[in-house]
XYZ file of N, CA and C in Angstrom:
756
model
N -2.590 1.645 -13.353
C -1.418 2.071 -13.480
C -1.311 3.314 -14.172
N -0.440 4.502 -13.532
C 0.238 4.634 -12.436
C -1.292 5.009 -11.252
N -0.707 4.303 -9.953
C -1.585 4.561 -9.167
C -1.593 6.259 -8.725
N -0.442 6.985 -8.663
C -0.505 8.450 -8.388
C -0.908 8.682 -9.899
N -2.095 9.397 -10.052
C -2.693 9.805 -11.440
C -2.387 11.427 -11.196
N -1.970 12.122 -12.289
C -1.730 13.441 -12.506
C -2.403 13.817 -13.513
N -3.402 14.815 -13.599
C -4.221 15.474 -14.821
C -3.279 15.934 -15.535
N -3.529 15.437 -16.809
C -2.722 16.326 -17.999
C -2.738 17.832 -17.753
N -3.931 18.542 -17.377
C -4.136 19.599 -17.438
C -3.215 20.233 -16.475
N -2.554 19.608 -15.545
C -1.637 20.184 -14.499
C -0.227 19.987 -14.677
N -0.165 19.651 -15.948
C 1.248 19.592 -16.560
C 1.579 20.282 -17.810
N 2.783 20.915 -17.681
C 3.249 21.511 -18.866
C 3.454 20.834 -20.149
N 4.343 19.808 -19.511
C 5.016 18.896 -20.445
C 4.706 17.305 -19.596
N 4.892 16.266 -20.183
C 4.814 14.880 -19.522
C 6.008 14.925 -18.944
N 5.899 14.219 -17.672
C 7.189 13.867 -16.776
C 8.176 12.790 -17.628
N 9.439 13.242 -17.151
C 10.342 12.351 -17.846
C 10.759 11.039 -17.270
N 10.735 10.128 -17.833
C 11.039 8.910 -17.046
C 12.443 8.761 -16.262
N 12.014 7.994 -15.130
C 13.415 7.791 -14.196
C 13.625 9.322 -13.208
N 12.849 10.299 -13.229
C 13.030 11.695 -12.588
C 12.615 11.665 -11.502
N 12.942 12.554 -10.354
C 12.391 12.533 -8.925
C 11.492 13.942 -9.132
N 10.212 13.657 -9.039
C 9.358 14.977 -9.155
C 9.723 16.022 -7.867
N 10.065 17.171 -7.892
C 10.747 17.887 -7.027
C 10.167 19.244 -6.895
N 9.816 20.035 -5.851
C 9.094 21.079 -5.633
C 9.471 22.069 -6.644
N 10.906 22.521 -6.497
C 11.455 23.507 -7.555
C 11.076 23.167 -9.245
N 11.019 22.109 -9.355
C 10.841 21.619 -10.764
C 9.289 21.752 -11.261
N 8.145 21.226 -10.056
C 7.002 21.327 -10.778
C 6.233 22.028 -9.656
N 6.763 23.534 -9.323
C 5.929 24.094 -8.449
C 4.043 24.174 -8.804
N 4.015 24.225 -9.806
C 2.618 24.461 -10.105
C 1.739 22.897 -9.711
N 2.524 21.877 -10.234
C 1.757 20.762 -9.656
C 1.850 20.436 -8.412
N 3.085 21.039 -7.652
C 2.742 20.818 -6.089
C 1.354 21.915 -5.619
N 1.431 23.096 -6.166
C 0.052 23.953 -5.812
C -1.082 23.252 -6.067
N -1.358 22.456 -6.834
C -2.376 21.826 -7.426
C -2.456 20.775 -6.337
N -1.846 20.043 -6.009
C -1.776 18.737 -5.147
C -2.036 19.643 -3.973
N -1.604 20.531 -3.493
C -1.989 20.968 -2.093
C -3.039 21.710 -2.149
N -3.516 22.126 -2.841
C -4.961 22.653 -3.016
C -6.320 21.459 -2.978
N -5.632 20.580 -4.050
C -6.368 19.414 -3.577
C -6.467 18.749 -2.315
N -5.512 18.757 -1.382
C -5.557 18.034 -0.363
C -6.289 19.053 0.702
N -6.450 20.595 0.632
C -6.683 21.405 1.336
C -8.518 21.277 1.238
N -8.717 21.257 -0.157
C -10.329 21.224 -0.366
C -10.564 19.773 0.688
N -10.030 18.697 0.073
C -10.686 17.400 0.493
C -10.765 17.379 2.417
N -9.605 17.830 2.580
C -9.729 17.835 4.196
C -10.662 18.509 5.006
N -10.751 19.471 4.345
C -11.618 20.828 4.905
C -13.159 20.354 4.393
N -13.500 19.604 3.718
C -14.662 18.961 3.521
C -15.077 17.924 4.472
N -14.016 17.068 4.853
C -14.546 15.867 5.668
C -13.997 16.172 7.027
N -13.281 16.724 7.527
C -12.381 17.012 8.663
C -13.549 16.971 9.928
N -14.623 17.531 9.825
C -15.741 17.660 10.670
C -16.515 16.064 10.901
N -16.328 15.199 10.136
C -17.083 13.845 10.303
C -16.244 13.099 11.267
N -17.077 12.557 12.097
C -16.529 11.688 13.136
C -16.152 10.468 12.625
N -16.547 10.083 11.391
C -16.052 8.679 10.956
C -14.620 8.520 10.068
N -14.063 9.880 10.111
C -13.007 9.891 9.682
C -11.749 9.866 10.762
N -10.972 8.917 10.907
C -10.135 8.451 12.246
C -8.923 8.853 11.837
N -8.159 9.039 10.380
C -6.988 9.383 10.136
C -7.006 9.733 8.693
N -5.788 10.113 8.092
C -5.663 10.588 6.657
C -4.469 9.818 6.292
N -4.897 9.394 5.099
C -3.794 8.558 4.254
C -3.275 9.751 3.322
N -2.127 10.101 3.226
C -1.413 10.891 2.444
C -0.676 10.122 1.333
N -0.899 10.115 -0.015
C -0.451 9.362 -1.010
C -0.428 7.826 -0.922
N 0.134 7.218 -2.142
C 0.003 5.736 -1.920
C 1.434 5.063 -2.351
N 2.001 4.674 -1.464
C 3.413 4.180 -1.473
C 4.179 5.498 -2.315
N 4.079 6.242 -1.378
C 4.490 8.117 -1.937
C 5.620 8.141 -2.647
N 6.852 7.629 -2.407
C 7.990 7.841 -3.265
C 8.402 6.798 -4.012
N 7.856 5.515 -4.131
C 8.124 4.544 -4.920
C 7.524 4.628 -6.274
N 8.505 4.102 -7.482
C 7.706 4.168 -8.818
C 6.670 3.127 -8.914
N 5.530 3.623 -9.293
C 4.501 2.766 -9.354
C 4.149 2.086 -10.822
N 3.840 0.849 -10.669
C 3.305 0.203 -11.881
C 4.410 0.249 -12.931
N 4.094 -0.263 -14.064
C 5.067 -0.604 -14.918
C 5.173 0.457 -16.548
N 4.111 1.430 -16.223
C 4.137 2.532 -17.318
C 5.144 3.315 -17.180
N 5.480 3.684 -15.691
C 6.147 5.117 -15.671
C 7.104 4.601 -14.412
N 8.332 5.332 -14.609
C 9.336 5.383 -13.663
C 9.679 6.176 -12.613
N 9.218 7.505 -13.086
C 9.100 8.769 -12.240
C 8.746 8.392 -10.917
N 9.188 9.494 -10.196
C 8.788 8.994 -8.211
C 8.771 10.530 -8.030
N 7.826 10.380 -6.798
C 7.657 11.691 -5.995
C 8.958 12.163 -5.088
N 9.619 12.976 -5.227
C 10.432 13.522 -4.053
C 9.833 13.635 -2.606
N 10.962 13.222 -1.798
C 10.592 13.251 -0.423
C 10.376 14.630 -0.140
N 10.745 15.706 -0.555
C 10.660 17.317 -0.183
C 9.043 17.447 -0.838
N 8.651 16.780 -1.899
C 7.468 17.047 -2.618
C 6.292 16.502 -1.540
N 6.541 15.268 -1.055
C 5.510 14.626 -0.418
C 5.465 15.459 1.239
N 6.692 15.944 1.748
C 6.881 16.574 3.132
C 6.092 18.074 2.774
N 5.718 18.518 1.681
C 5.320 19.827 1.534
C 3.582 19.562 1.557
N 3.433 18.436 1.047
C 1.747 17.822 0.673
C 1.487 17.384 2.533
N 2.503 16.974 3.063
C 2.291 16.721 4.593
C 1.812 17.885 5.335
N 2.905 18.874 4.960
C 2.468 20.021 5.905
C 1.160 20.751 5.717
N 0.812 20.729 4.100
C -0.544 21.260 4.034
C -1.759 20.070 4.707
N -1.429 19.284 4.678
C -2.406 18.256 5.252
C -2.531 18.479 6.586
N -1.413 18.821 7.679
C -1.671 18.744 8.946
C -2.074 20.420 9.241
N -1.809 21.176 8.402
C -2.266 22.809 8.557
C -3.686 22.742 8.718
N -4.340 22.038 7.891
C -5.585 21.634 7.730
C -6.328 21.043 8.835
N -5.801 20.012 9.372
C -6.251 19.134 10.386
C -5.195 18.630 11.182
N -4.807 19.481 12.184
C -3.856 18.817 13.179
C -4.257 17.953 14.076
N -5.875 17.738 14.350
C -5.877 16.718 15.304
C -5.917 15.339 14.942
N -5.887 15.247 13.515
C -6.038 13.621 13.369
C -4.512 12.942 12.925
N -4.166 11.683 13.113
C -3.101 11.128 12.575
C -2.899 11.122 11.244
N -1.795 11.081 10.443
C -1.426 10.582 9.167
C -0.891 9.479 9.073
N -1.604 8.597 8.107
C -0.939 7.470 7.689
C -0.459 7.470 6.328
N 0.807 6.881 6.316
C 1.471 6.792 5.016
C 1.784 5.422 4.661
N 1.551 4.782 3.350
C 1.884 3.250 3.488
C 3.062 2.914 2.331
N 3.649 1.515 2.510
C 4.733 1.347 1.534
C 4.461 -0.229 1.178
N 4.896 -0.718 0.181
C 4.991 -2.111 -0.174
C 5.800 -2.666 0.639
N 5.573 -3.761 1.239
C 6.636 -4.391 2.069
C 6.939 -5.778 1.511
N 8.273 -5.801 1.048
C 9.013 -6.964 0.116
C 9.266 -8.076 1.036
N 8.698 -9.205 0.304
C 9.002 -10.688 1.397
C 9.919 -11.445 0.629
N 10.471 -10.996 -0.502
C 11.343 -12.034 -1.334
C 12.746 -11.383 -1.546
N 13.819 -11.863 -1.549
C 15.055 -11.244 -1.796
C 15.039 -10.266 -3.282
N 14.040 -11.009 -4.367
C 14.321 -10.392 -5.392
C 13.566 -9.271 -5.649
N 12.330 -9.140 -4.736
C 11.829 -8.021 -4.975
C 12.254 -7.106 -3.744
N 12.849 -7.459 -2.666
C 13.616 -6.600 -1.773
C 14.773 -5.569 -2.449
N 15.336 -6.693 -3.410
C 16.782 -6.045 -4.065
C 16.196 -5.010 -5.242
N 15.171 -5.255 -5.916
C 14.502 -4.508 -7.035
C 13.893 -3.013 -6.232
N 13.517 -3.309 -4.998
C 12.821 -2.180 -4.703
C 14.023 -1.264 -3.982
N 14.852 -1.889 -3.657
C 15.931 -1.002 -2.756
C 16.755 -0.313 -3.677
N 17.117 -0.909 -4.639
C 17.944 -0.358 -5.823
C 16.980 0.884 -6.435
N 15.847 0.572 -6.940
C 15.217 1.865 -7.540
C 14.876 2.941 -6.494
N 14.815 2.683 -5.223
C 14.621 3.876 -4.410
C 15.811 4.135 -3.483
N 17.080 4.026 -3.854
C 18.587 3.837 -3.264
C 18.639 5.380 -2.673
N 18.050 6.457 -3.927
C 18.541 7.717 -3.514
C 17.848 8.303 -2.211
N 16.728 8.079 -1.915
C 15.746 8.672 -0.653
C 15.083 7.513 0.157
N 15.144 6.454 -0.379
C 14.520 5.250 0.659
C 13.010 4.782 0.258
N 13.246 3.910 0.425
C 11.395 3.450 -0.276
C 10.192 3.977 0.720
N 9.125 3.708 0.343
C 8.022 4.426 0.901
C 7.842 3.992 2.419
N 8.324 2.877 2.902
C 8.061 2.461 4.299
C 9.084 3.310 4.987
N 10.350 3.477 4.619
C 11.669 4.174 5.260
C 10.961 5.545 5.513
N 10.425 6.164 4.540
C 9.842 7.440 4.525
C 8.477 7.675 5.480
N 7.746 6.591 5.420
C 6.554 6.821 6.412
C 7.317 6.595 7.523
N 8.058 5.691 8.002
C 8.519 5.740 9.364
C 8.953 7.042 10.040
N 9.504 7.683 8.763
C 10.151 8.716 9.383
C 8.993 10.054 9.514
N 8.297 10.040 8.660
C 7.257 11.219 8.476
C 6.015 11.114 8.958
N 5.455 9.846 8.871
C 3.760 9.627 9.218
C 3.732 9.363 10.710
N 2.267 9.407 11.328
C 1.919 9.177 12.661
C 2.091 7.539 12.457
N 1.029 6.991 11.374
C 1.152 5.542 11.347
C 1.507 4.885 10.241
N 2.291 3.946 10.091
C 3.155 3.392 9.093
C 2.211 2.314 8.398
N 1.864 2.505 7.407
C 0.862 1.030 6.509
C 1.526 0.371 5.853
N 1.477 -1.002 5.955
C 2.110 -2.067 5.396
C 1.305 -2.540 4.192
N 1.595 -2.557 2.745
C 1.032 -3.277 2.032
C 1.619 -4.903 1.856
N 0.789 -5.702 2.325
C 1.594 -7.288 2.541
C 0.740 -8.099 1.401
N 1.492 -8.114 0.020
C 1.175 -9.180 -0.725
C 2.172 -10.105 -0.954
N 2.212 -11.308 0.082
C 3.409 -12.260 0.163
C 3.569 -13.078 -1.329
N 2.460 -13.200 -2.048
C 2.863 -14.344 -3.175
C 2.678 -13.472 -4.335
N 3.708 -13.050 -5.033
C 3.862 -12.133 -6.385
C 3.939 -13.193 -7.760
N 3.163 -13.192 -8.431
C 3.193 -13.574 -9.875
C 3.922 -13.123 -10.598
N 5.157 -13.416 -11.186
C 6.203 -12.851 -12.055
C 5.969 -12.947 -13.311
N 5.936 -13.963 -13.895
C 5.748 -14.259 -15.519
C 4.511 -15.559 -15.747
N 4.261 -15.480 -16.910
C 3.502 -16.439 -17.402
C 4.292 -17.360 -18.357
N 4.330 -18.410 -18.205
C 4.964 -19.627 -19.258
C 4.184 -20.251 -19.648
N 3.324 -20.221 -20.878
C 2.606 -21.272 -21.408
C 1.318 -21.372 -20.548
N 0.610 -22.288 -20.040
C -0.151 -22.377 -19.029
C -0.084 -22.394 -17.548
N 1.179 -22.150 -17.520
C 1.840 -21.990 -15.734
C 1.810 -20.645 -15.339
N 2.249 -20.377 -14.407
C 2.713 -18.886 -13.755
C 3.776 -19.099 -12.782
N 4.904 -18.332 -13.101
C 5.989 -18.398 -12.088
C 5.787 -17.441 -10.769
N 5.803 -17.952 -9.447
C 5.622 -17.207 -8.304
C 6.790 -16.943 -7.452
N 6.936 -15.705 -6.842
C 7.650 -15.611 -5.687
C 6.933 -15.616 -4.439
N 7.043 -16.772 -3.547
C 6.513 -17.037 -2.268
C 7.157 -16.410 -0.978
N 6.814 -15.547 -0.715
C 7.474 -14.826 0.712
C 6.436 -14.954 1.686
N 5.464 -16.109 1.915
C 4.882 -15.953 2.933
C 5.488 -16.367 4.320
N 6.542 -16.740 4.187
C 7.366 -17.034 5.570
C 7.893 -15.982 6.120
N 8.273 -14.982 5.514
C 9.126 -13.839 5.580
C 8.258 -12.984 6.533
N 9.243 -12.351 7.473
C 8.629 -11.228 8.337
C 9.058 -10.004 8.014
N 8.301 -9.035 8.279
C 9.172 -7.551 8.323
C 10.585 -7.493 9.018
N 11.294 -6.649 8.288
C 12.723 -6.250 8.806
C 12.540 -5.782 10.294
N 13.627 -6.273 11.398
C 13.546 -5.784 12.465
C 13.843 -4.402 12.524
N 14.754 -3.520 11.617
C 15.142 -2.521 11.437
C 13.584 -1.410 11.358
N 12.748 -2.077 10.738
C 11.343 -1.140 10.361
C 10.671 -0.927 11.764
N 10.810 -2.377 12.504
C 9.720 -1.798 13.750
C 10.538 -1.494 14.939
N 12.030 -1.126 14.583
C 12.920 -0.427 15.517
C 12.516 0.881 15.080
N 12.512 1.444 13.894
C 12.217 2.748 13.451
C 10.646 3.374 14.299
N 9.837 2.510 14.062
C 8.374 2.702 14.318
C 8.263 3.018 15.647
N 9.029 2.099 16.750
C 9.210 2.268 18.073
C 10.100 3.192 18.402
N 11.150 3.627 17.801
C 12.003 4.779 18.360
C 11.261 6.187 18.115
N 10.408 6.050 17.193
C 9.794 7.465 16.685
C 8.655 7.559 17.446
N 8.285 6.466 18.036
C 6.486 6.620 18.659
C 5.395 6.827 17.557
N 5.762 5.694 16.434
C 4.910 5.448 15.244
C 3.775 4.310 16.052
N 2.781 4.429 15.267
C 1.933 3.219 15.309
C 2.072 2.253 13.636
N 1.638 1.108 13.878
C 1.764 0.328 12.180
C 0.675 -0.189 12.270
N 0.155 -0.368 10.878
C -1.068 -1.288 10.470
C -0.821 -2.034 9.279
N -1.676 -2.681 8.827
C -1.363 -3.234 7.598
C -2.624 -2.599 6.577
N -2.383 -1.450 5.828
C -2.929 -1.068 4.900
C -3.705 -1.445 3.903
N -3.010 -2.677 3.015
C -3.396 -3.588 2.110
C -2.908 -5.021 2.697
N -4.254 -5.888 3.072
C -3.725 -7.051 3.476
C -4.316 -7.636 2.229
N -3.338 -8.598 1.676
C -3.998 -9.296 0.453
C -5.138 -10.223 0.834
N -6.388 -10.171 0.318
C -7.294 -11.053 0.312
C -8.014 -11.346 -1.079
N -7.468 -11.211 -1.928
C -7.960 -11.359 -3.128
C -6.615 -11.690 -4.209
N -6.852 -12.654 -5.563
C -5.782 -12.878 -6.230
C -4.935 -11.820 -6.714
N -3.864 -11.684 -7.058
C -3.029 -10.576 -7.922
C -2.044 -11.240 -8.523
N -2.747 -11.416 -9.960
C -1.955 -12.264 -10.833
C -1.374 -11.417 -11.905
N -0.524 -12.332 -12.850
C -0.297 -11.827 -14.552
C -1.633 -11.311 -15.093
N -2.517 -12.130 -15.120
C -3.659 -12.087 -15.640
C -4.690 -12.750 -14.758
N -5.631 -11.913 -14.223
C -6.930 -12.294 -13.208
C -8.057 -12.465 -14.225
N -8.693 -13.660 -13.910
C -10.195 -13.742 -14.723
C -11.181 -14.072 -13.635
N -11.688 -13.231 -12.985
C -12.678 -13.588 -12.031
C -13.890 -13.853 -12.680
N -14.628 -14.828 -11.881
C -14.224 -15.588 -10.831
C -13.785 -17.012 -11.657
N -12.497 -17.385 -11.362
C -12.301 -18.566 -11.784
C -13.059 -19.807 -11.004
N -13.148 -20.869 -11.651
C -14.061 -21.907 -10.998
C -13.767 -22.297 -9.442
N -14.894 -22.625 -9.146
C -14.501 -23.035 -7.312
C -13.686 -24.321 -7.333
N -12.801 -24.137 -6.456
C -11.665 -25.172 -6.130
C -10.631 -25.055 -6.843
N -10.530 -23.745 -7.684
C -9.264 -23.420 -8.721
C -8.948 -21.965 -8.159
N -8.752 -21.989 -7.115
C -8.661 -20.194 -6.669
C -6.973 -20.102 -7.254
N -6.699 -19.138 -7.549
C -5.257 -18.825 -7.850
C -4.309 -18.568 -6.874
N -3.131 -19.043 -7.118
C -1.972 -19.262 -6.147
C -1.812 -18.385 -5.198
N -1.462 -17.301 -5.848
C -1.214 -16.040 -4.844
C -2.371 -15.603 -3.909
N -3.539 -16.109 -3.974
C -4.451 -15.598 -2.656
C -5.649 -16.730 -2.913
N -5.494 -17.878 -2.355
C -6.562 -18.562 -2.057
C -7.395 -18.185 -1.063
N -8.891 -18.824 -0.735
C -9.445 -18.570 0.676
C -8.669 -18.542 1.894
N -7.636 -19.852 1.881
C -7.092 -20.177 3.264
C -6.242 -18.822 3.244
N -5.560 -18.241 2.609
C -4.436 -17.285 2.359
C -5.159 -16.061 3.300
N -6.505 -15.733 3.049
C -7.063 -14.652 3.807
C -6.859 -14.432 5.308
N -6.966 -15.937 5.719
C -6.341 -16.093 7.077
C -5.449 -16.112 7.534
N -4.586 -16.968 6.712
C -2.808 -16.893 6.809
C -2.434 -15.527 6.831
N -2.844 -14.790 6.022
C -2.115 -13.342 5.947
C -2.423 -12.572 6.962
N -3.831 -12.574 7.585
C -4.326 -12.011 8.450
C -3.351 -12.502 10.000
N -3.110 -13.799 10.123
C -2.327 -14.476 11.308
C -1.019 -14.035 11.290
N -0.549 -13.966 10.064
C 0.863 -13.372 9.972
C 1.158 -12.253 10.652
N 0.218 -11.346 10.330
C 0.340 -9.717 10.695
C -0.069 -9.705 12.296
N -0.889 -10.683 12.773
C -0.769 -10.730 14.089
C 0.437 -11.293 14.988
N 0.925 -12.271 14.374
C 2.113 -12.821 15.036
C 3.411 -11.739 14.934
N 3.326 -10.631 14.234
C 4.144 -9.556 14.148
C 3.712 -8.647 15.322
N 2.866 -8.713 15.720
C 2.458 -7.707 16.806
C 3.193 -8.027 18.069
N 3.596 -6.775 18.694
C 4.340 -7.154 20.115
C 3.703 -5.989 21.308
N 4.255 -5.978 22.199
C 3.913 -5.053 23.336
C 4.550 -3.665 22.964
N 5.653 -3.671 22.263
C 6.445 -2.431 21.885
C 5.808 -1.923 20.687
N 5.312 -2.794 19.961
C 4.659 -2.201 18.583
C 3.758 -2.937 17.990
N 2.533 -2.804 18.946
C 1.256 -3.556 18.420
C 0.677 -2.978 17.414
N -0.048 -4.107 16.791
C -0.873 -3.784 15.557
C -1.934 -2.811 15.632
N -2.235 -1.848 14.875
C -3.031 -0.929 14.985
C -4.563 -1.205 14.463
N -4.090 -1.936 13.089
C -5.234 -1.989 12.399
C -5.004 -2.871 11.257
N -6.009 -3.584 10.560
C -5.617 -4.473 9.651
C -6.772 -4.266 8.614
N -6.449 -3.880 7.318
C -7.433 -3.907 6.123
C -7.492 -4.840 5.081
N -8.585 -5.651 5.085
C -8.616 -6.671 3.980
C -8.807 -6.327 2.289
N -7.776 -6.511 1.733
C -7.856 -5.911 0.521
C -8.552 -6.883 -0.599
N -9.660 -6.788 -0.736
C -10.605 -7.782 -1.982
C -11.669 -8.137 -1.683
N -12.610 -7.216 -0.766
C -14.041 -7.488 -0.619
C -14.952 -7.688 -1.746
N -14.643 -6.860 -2.900
C -15.511 -6.996 -4.169
C -15.074 -8.322 -4.729
N -14.121 -8.737 -4.849
C -14.105 -10.163 -4.965
C -14.380 -11.024 -4.440
N -14.478 -11.011 -3.301
C -15.086 -12.093 -2.679
C -16.837 -11.999 -2.983
N -17.168 -11.027 -2.955
C -18.734 -10.993 -3.527
C -18.719 -11.451 -4.820
N -17.859 -11.100 -5.736
C -18.105 -11.640 -6.944
C -18.176 -13.280 -7.337
N -17.355 -13.698 -6.356
C -17.205 -15.205 -6.337
C -18.661 -15.655 -5.544
N -18.954 -15.057 -4.690
C -20.122 -15.569 -3.928
C -21.342 -15.548 -4.743
N -21.443 -14.289 -5.671
C -22.454 -14.533 -6.776
C -22.469 -15.382 -7.800
N -21.336 -15.826 -7.964
C -21.048 -16.789 -9.021
C -20.952 -18.592 -8.321
N -21.637 -18.543 -7.135
C -21.776 -19.995 -6.552
C -20.410 -20.244 -5.834
N -19.701 -19.420 -5.494
C -18.182 -19.803 -4.578
C -18.212 -18.817 -3.548
N -18.716 -19.503 -2.261
C -18.659 -18.215 -0.991
C -17.232 -18.493 -0.281
N -16.373 -19.284 -0.573
C -15.232 -19.661 0.014
C -14.589 -18.382 0.749
N -14.429 -17.400 -0.075
C -13.519 -16.222 0.395
C -14.206 -15.538 1.416
N -15.716 -15.364 1.319
C -16.663 -14.786 2.385
C -16.583 -15.795 3.582
N -16.789 -17.076 3.411
C -16.502 -17.806 4.366
C -15.369 -17.897 5.411
N -14.151 -17.816 4.737
C -12.861 -17.464 5.088
C -12.835 -16.290 5.887
N -13.335 -15.248 5.330
C -13.256 -13.699 5.998
C -14.232 -13.944 7.534
N -15.590 -14.451 7.166
C -16.424 -14.847 8.507
C -15.401 -15.769 9.564
N -14.877 -16.906 9.167
C -14.045 -17.331 9.885
C -13.114 -16.305 10.980
N -12.533 -15.308 10.222
C -11.593 -14.477 10.944
C -12.040 -13.583 12.027
N -13.727 -13.322 11.474
C -14.692 -12.377 12.605
C -14.794 -13.267 13.600
N -14.793 -14.351 13.767
C -15.129 -15.202 14.770
C -14.069 -15.846 15.878
N -12.848 -15.439 15.267
C -11.956 -15.893 16.282
C -11.879 -15.154 17.364
């Protein structure tokens, strides 16, 4: 954290907590970000393996527990313009965290009430809306136990798919949880004792959930499994259950 990393040499002074990072306040930072985007896109745009560009990560949300500043929508719009100017031929994907419980939903909506969360902004600006899907959230540890919020039965709000459909966007799962996401993760935990946030069967369950959201009007464009390095680590330690679960997905 924070997942949006700002090199210290690009800041005249540290960003104040709770502020929106606006172009008029951080002109040098925006210029540096646009130069970086231009260099990166120019370098790789002639490669056939590039099918789309991702702009930022959960672009306008406060990320992590260390900082509460956020990118302003106008800052992101300027970055998007620079990206499209460099490569108008490819779609742009922007992602956002999908709340699956009332607690997370209320917290996210309150913290982003001034300009909307990253999913709302993605539906307005991007060609592809990426959902970050982590349905079981570890909240806190109580002695040897952990308290979770389980939102695995929840579906994305209909308003999100309505916005995607009305604007002619596509949607995908940019991060489909396929490894544990805990207060403290000690990989690999012993076979048969996988952490509650994501056991091997959840790799299949989370993918199946996304498939069930797909419709003729708003079909699922792609699903990215988030956790392959964890599967390999488990397998090298004698537990291939996560790799086996992924193999089952491939054979369906």
